[in-house]
PDB file of C-alpha atoms in Angstrom:
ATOM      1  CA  UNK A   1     -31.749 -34.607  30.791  1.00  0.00           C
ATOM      2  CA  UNK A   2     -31.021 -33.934  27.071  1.00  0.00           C
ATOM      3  CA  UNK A   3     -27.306 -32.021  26.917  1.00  0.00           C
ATOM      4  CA  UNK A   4     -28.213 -28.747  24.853  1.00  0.00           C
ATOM      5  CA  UNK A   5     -26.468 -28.756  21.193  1.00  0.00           C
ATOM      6  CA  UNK A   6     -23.694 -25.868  20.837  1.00  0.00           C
ATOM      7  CA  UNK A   7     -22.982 -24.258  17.642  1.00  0.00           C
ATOM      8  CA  UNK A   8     -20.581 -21.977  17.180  1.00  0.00           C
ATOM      9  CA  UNK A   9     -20.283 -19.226  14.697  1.00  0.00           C
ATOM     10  CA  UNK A  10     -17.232 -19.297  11.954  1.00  0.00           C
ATOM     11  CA  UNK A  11     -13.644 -19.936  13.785  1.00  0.00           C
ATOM     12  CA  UNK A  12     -12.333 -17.732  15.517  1.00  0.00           C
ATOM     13  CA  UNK A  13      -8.910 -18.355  14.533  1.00  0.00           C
ATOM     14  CA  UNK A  14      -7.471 -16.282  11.701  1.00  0.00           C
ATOM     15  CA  UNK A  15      -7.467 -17.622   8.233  1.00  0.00           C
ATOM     16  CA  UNK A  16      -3.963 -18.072   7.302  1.00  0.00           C
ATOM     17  CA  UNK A  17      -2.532 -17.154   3.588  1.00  0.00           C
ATOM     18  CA  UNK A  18       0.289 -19.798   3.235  1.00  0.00           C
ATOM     19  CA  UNK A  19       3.493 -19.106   1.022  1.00  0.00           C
ATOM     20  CA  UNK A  20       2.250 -21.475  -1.872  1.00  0.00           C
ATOM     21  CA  UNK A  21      -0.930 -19.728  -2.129  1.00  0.00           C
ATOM     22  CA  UNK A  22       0.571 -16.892  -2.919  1.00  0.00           C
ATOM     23  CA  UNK A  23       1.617 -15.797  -6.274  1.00  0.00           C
ATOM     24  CA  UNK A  24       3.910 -13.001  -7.007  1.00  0.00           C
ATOM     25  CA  UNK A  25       3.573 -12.311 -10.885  1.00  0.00           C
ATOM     26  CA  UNK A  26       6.511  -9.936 -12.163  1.00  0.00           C
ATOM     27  CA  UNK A  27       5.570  -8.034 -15.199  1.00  0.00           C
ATOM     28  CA  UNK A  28       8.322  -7.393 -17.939  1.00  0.00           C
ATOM     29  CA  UNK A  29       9.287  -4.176 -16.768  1.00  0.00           C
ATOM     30  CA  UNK A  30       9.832  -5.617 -13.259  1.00  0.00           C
ATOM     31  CA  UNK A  31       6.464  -4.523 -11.392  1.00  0.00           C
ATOM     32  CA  UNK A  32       4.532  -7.073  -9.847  1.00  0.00           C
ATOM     33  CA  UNK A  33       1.049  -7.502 -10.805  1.00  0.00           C
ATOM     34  CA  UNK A  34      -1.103  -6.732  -7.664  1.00  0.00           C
ATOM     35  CA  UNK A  35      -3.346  -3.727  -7.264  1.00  0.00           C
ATOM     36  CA  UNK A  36      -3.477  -1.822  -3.970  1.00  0.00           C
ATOM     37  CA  UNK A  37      -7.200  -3.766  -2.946  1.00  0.00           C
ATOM     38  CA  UNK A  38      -5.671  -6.844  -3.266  1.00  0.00           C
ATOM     39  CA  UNK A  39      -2.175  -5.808  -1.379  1.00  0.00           C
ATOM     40  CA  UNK A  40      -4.589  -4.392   1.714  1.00  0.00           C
ATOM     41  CA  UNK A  41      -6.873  -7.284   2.102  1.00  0.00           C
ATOM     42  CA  UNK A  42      -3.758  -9.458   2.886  1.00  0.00           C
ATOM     43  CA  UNK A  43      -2.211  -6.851   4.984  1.00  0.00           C
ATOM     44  CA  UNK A  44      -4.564  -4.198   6.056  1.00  0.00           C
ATOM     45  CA  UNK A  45      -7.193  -3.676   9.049  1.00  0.00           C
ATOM     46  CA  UNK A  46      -9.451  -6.200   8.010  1.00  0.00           C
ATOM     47  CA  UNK A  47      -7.572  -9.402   7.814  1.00  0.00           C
ATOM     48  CA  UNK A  48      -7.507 -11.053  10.763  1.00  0.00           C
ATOM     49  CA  UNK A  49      -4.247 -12.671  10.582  1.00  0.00           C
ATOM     50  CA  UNK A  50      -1.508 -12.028  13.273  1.00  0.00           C
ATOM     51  CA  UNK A  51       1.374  -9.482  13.341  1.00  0.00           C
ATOM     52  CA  UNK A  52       3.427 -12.081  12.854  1.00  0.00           C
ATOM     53  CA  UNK A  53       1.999 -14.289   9.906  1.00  0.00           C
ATOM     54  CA  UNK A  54       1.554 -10.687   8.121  1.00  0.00           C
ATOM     55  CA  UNK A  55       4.981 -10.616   8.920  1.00  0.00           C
ATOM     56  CA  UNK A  56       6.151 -13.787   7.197  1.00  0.00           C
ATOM     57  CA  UNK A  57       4.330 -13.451   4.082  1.00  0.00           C
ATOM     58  CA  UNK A  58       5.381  -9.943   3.240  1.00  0.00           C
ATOM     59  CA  UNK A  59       8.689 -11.251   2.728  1.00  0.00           C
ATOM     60  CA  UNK A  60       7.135 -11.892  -0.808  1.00  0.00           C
ATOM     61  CA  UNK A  61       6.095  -8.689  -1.649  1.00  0.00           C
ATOM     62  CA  UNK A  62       8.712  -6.630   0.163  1.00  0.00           C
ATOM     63  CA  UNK A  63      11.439  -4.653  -2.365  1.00  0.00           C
ATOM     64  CA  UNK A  64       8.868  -5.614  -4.828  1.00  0.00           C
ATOM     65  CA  UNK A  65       7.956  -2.476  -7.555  1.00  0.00           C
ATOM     66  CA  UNK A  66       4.251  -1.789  -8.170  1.00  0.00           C
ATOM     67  CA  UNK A  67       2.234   1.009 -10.511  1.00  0.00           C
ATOM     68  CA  UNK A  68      -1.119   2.429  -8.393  1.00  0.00           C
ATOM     69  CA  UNK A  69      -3.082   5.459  -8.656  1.00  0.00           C
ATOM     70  CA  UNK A  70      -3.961   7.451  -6.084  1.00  0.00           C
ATOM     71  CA  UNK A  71      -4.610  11.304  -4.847  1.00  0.00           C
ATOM     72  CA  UNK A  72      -2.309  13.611  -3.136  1.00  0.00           C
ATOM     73  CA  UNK A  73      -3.093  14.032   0.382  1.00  0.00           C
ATOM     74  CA  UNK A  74       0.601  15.719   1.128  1.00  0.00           C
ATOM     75  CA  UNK A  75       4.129  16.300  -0.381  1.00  0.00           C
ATOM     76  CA  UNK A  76       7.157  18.207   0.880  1.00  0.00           C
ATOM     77  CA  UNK A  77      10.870  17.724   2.161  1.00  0.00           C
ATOM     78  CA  UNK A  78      11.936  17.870   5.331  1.00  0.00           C
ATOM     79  CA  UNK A  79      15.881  17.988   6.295  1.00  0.00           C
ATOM     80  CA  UNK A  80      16.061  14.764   7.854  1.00  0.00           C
ATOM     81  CA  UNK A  81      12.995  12.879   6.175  1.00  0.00           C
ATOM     82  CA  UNK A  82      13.734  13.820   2.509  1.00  0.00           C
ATOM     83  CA  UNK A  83      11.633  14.357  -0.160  1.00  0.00           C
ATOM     84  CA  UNK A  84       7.668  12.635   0.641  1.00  0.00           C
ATOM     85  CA  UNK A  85       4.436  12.043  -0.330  1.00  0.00           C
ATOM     86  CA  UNK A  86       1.232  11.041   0.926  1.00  0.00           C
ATOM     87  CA  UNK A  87      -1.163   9.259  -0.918  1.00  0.00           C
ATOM     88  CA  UNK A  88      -4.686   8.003  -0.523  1.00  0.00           C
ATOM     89  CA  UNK A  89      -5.854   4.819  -2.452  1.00  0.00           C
ATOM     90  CA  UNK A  90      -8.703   4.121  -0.884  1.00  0.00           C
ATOM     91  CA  UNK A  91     -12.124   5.655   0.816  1.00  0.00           C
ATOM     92  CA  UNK A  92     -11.866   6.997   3.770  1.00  0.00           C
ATOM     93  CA  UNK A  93      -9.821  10.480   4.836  1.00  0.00           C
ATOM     94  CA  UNK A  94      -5.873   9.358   5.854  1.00  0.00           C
ATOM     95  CA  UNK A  95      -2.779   8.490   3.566  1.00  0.00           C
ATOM     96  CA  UNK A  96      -2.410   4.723   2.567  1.00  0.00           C
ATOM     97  CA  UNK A  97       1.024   5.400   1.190  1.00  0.00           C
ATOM     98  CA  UNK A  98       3.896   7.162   2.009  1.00  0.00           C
ATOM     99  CA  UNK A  99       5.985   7.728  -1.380  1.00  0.00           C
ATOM    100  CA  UNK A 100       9.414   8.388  -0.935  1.00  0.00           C
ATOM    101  CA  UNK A 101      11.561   9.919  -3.719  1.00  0.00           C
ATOM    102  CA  UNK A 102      15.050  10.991  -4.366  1.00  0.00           C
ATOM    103  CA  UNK A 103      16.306  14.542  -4.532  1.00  0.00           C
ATOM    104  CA  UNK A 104      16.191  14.837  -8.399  1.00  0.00           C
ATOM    105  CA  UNK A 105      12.371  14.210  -8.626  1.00  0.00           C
ATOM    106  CA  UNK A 106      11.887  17.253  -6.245  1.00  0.00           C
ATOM    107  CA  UNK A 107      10.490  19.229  -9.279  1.00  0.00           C
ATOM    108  CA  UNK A 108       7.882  16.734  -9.967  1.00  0.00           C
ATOM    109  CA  UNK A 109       6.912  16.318  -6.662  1.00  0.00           C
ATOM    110  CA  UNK A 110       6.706  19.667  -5.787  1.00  0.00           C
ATOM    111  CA  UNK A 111       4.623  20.616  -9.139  1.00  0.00           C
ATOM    112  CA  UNK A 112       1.375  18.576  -7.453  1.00  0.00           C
ATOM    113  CA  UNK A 113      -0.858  19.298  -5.142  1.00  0.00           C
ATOM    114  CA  UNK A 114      -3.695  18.180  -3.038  1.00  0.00           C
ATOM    115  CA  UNK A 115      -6.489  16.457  -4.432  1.00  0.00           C
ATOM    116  CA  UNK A 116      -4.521  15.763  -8.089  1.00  0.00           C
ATOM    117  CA  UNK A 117      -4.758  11.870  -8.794  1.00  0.00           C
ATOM    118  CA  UNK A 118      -1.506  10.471  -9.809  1.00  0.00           C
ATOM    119  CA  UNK A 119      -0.028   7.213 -11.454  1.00  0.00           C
ATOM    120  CA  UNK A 120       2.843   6.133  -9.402  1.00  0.00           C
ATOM    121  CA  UNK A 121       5.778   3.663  -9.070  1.00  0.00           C
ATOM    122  CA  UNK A 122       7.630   2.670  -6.045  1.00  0.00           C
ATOM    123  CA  UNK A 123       9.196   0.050  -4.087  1.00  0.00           C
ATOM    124  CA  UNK A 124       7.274  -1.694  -1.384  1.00  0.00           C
ATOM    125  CA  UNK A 125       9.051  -1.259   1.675  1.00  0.00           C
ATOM    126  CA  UNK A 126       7.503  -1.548   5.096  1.00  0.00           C
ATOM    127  CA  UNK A 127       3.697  -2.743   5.139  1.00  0.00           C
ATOM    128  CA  UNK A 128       1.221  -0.746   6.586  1.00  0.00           C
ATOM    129  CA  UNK A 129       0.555  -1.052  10.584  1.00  0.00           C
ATOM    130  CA  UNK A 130      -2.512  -0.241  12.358  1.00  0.00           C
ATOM    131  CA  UNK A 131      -2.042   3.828  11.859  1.00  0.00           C
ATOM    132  CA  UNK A 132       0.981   3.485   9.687  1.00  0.00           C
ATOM    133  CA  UNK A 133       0.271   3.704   5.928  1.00  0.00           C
ATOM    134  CA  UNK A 134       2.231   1.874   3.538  1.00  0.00           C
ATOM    135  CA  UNK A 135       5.874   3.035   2.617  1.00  0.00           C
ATOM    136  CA  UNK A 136       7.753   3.139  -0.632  1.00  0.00           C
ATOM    137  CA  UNK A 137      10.885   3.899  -1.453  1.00  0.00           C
ATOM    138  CA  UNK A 138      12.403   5.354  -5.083  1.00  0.00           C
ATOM    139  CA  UNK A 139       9.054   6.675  -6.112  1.00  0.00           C
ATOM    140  CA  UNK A 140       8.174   8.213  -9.031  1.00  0.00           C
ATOM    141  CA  UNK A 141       5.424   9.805 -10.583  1.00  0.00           C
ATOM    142  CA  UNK A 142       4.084   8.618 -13.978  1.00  0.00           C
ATOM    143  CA  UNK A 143       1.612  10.883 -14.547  1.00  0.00           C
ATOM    144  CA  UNK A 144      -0.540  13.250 -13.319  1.00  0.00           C
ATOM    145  CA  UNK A 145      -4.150  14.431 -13.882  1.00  0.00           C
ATOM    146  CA  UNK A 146      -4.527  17.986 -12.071  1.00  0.00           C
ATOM    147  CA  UNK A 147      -7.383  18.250  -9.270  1.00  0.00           C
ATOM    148  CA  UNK A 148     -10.431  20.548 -11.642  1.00  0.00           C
ATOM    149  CA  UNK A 149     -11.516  23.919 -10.167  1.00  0.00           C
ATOM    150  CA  UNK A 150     -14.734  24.657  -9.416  1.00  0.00           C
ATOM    151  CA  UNK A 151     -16.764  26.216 -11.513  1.00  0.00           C
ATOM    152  CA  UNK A 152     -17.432  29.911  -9.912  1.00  0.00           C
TER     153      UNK A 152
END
């Protein structure tokens, strides 16, 4: 009797992103140089690393500064929350961000609205869970180009 040959598809165990193959690059005005695809593949829903090595290497991005685009899904302040915005980067219908933003940008925030795309700074803070979107603290809007009307 001839043993049968086994193959097995690709690993199953998650591909681990180790410290030294990771490079933070700092611009001059202090924003590091990774745009929001690149931040989600390492942390998002489709790596398949664990909670825990996710956890370990976002101590290199964390209270890092970064400048994305994305639309306005929400903004508003709440009593106890502050002043927020949610902001998709990606396709596909929830937030990927949650912007956070001092009292004296309530003006700007406040002057969007759903739909307008925005340029945005902020500082990474928490990484995004499984339903949890990204957060960022000290945000601030760059600019903004206002959501078009439809024709009528």
């Amino acid at each position: 009797i001839k043993a049968p040959e086994i193959t097995m598809p690709e690993a199953m165990t998650p591909e681990v992103i180790k410290r030294e193959d990771v490079e933070v690059k700092e611009t001059i005005d202090g924003l590091i140089e990774i745009s929001f695809e690149e931040l989600d593949a390492l942390f998002g829903k489709k790596n398949k690393m664990t909670e825990s090595q996710k956890d370990k290497l976002w101590r290199e991005y964390q209270n890092k500064y970064i400048k994305w685009n994305g639309e306005v899904m929400s903004r508003g302040k709440g009593r106890v929350s502050g002043l927020r915005m949610g902001i998709k980067n990606s396709e596909g219908t929830g937030v990927d961000v949650e912007l956070v933003f001092t009292d004296d940008k309530e003006h700007i925030v406040l002057a969007t609205n759903k739909g307008d795309n925005i340029t945005y700074t902020g500082k990474l803070v928490t990484r995004c869970g499984y339903i949890m979107p990204y957060k960022l603290d000290d945000g601030n809007i760059e600019d903004v180009v206002k959501k078009s009307k439809p024709a009528e």
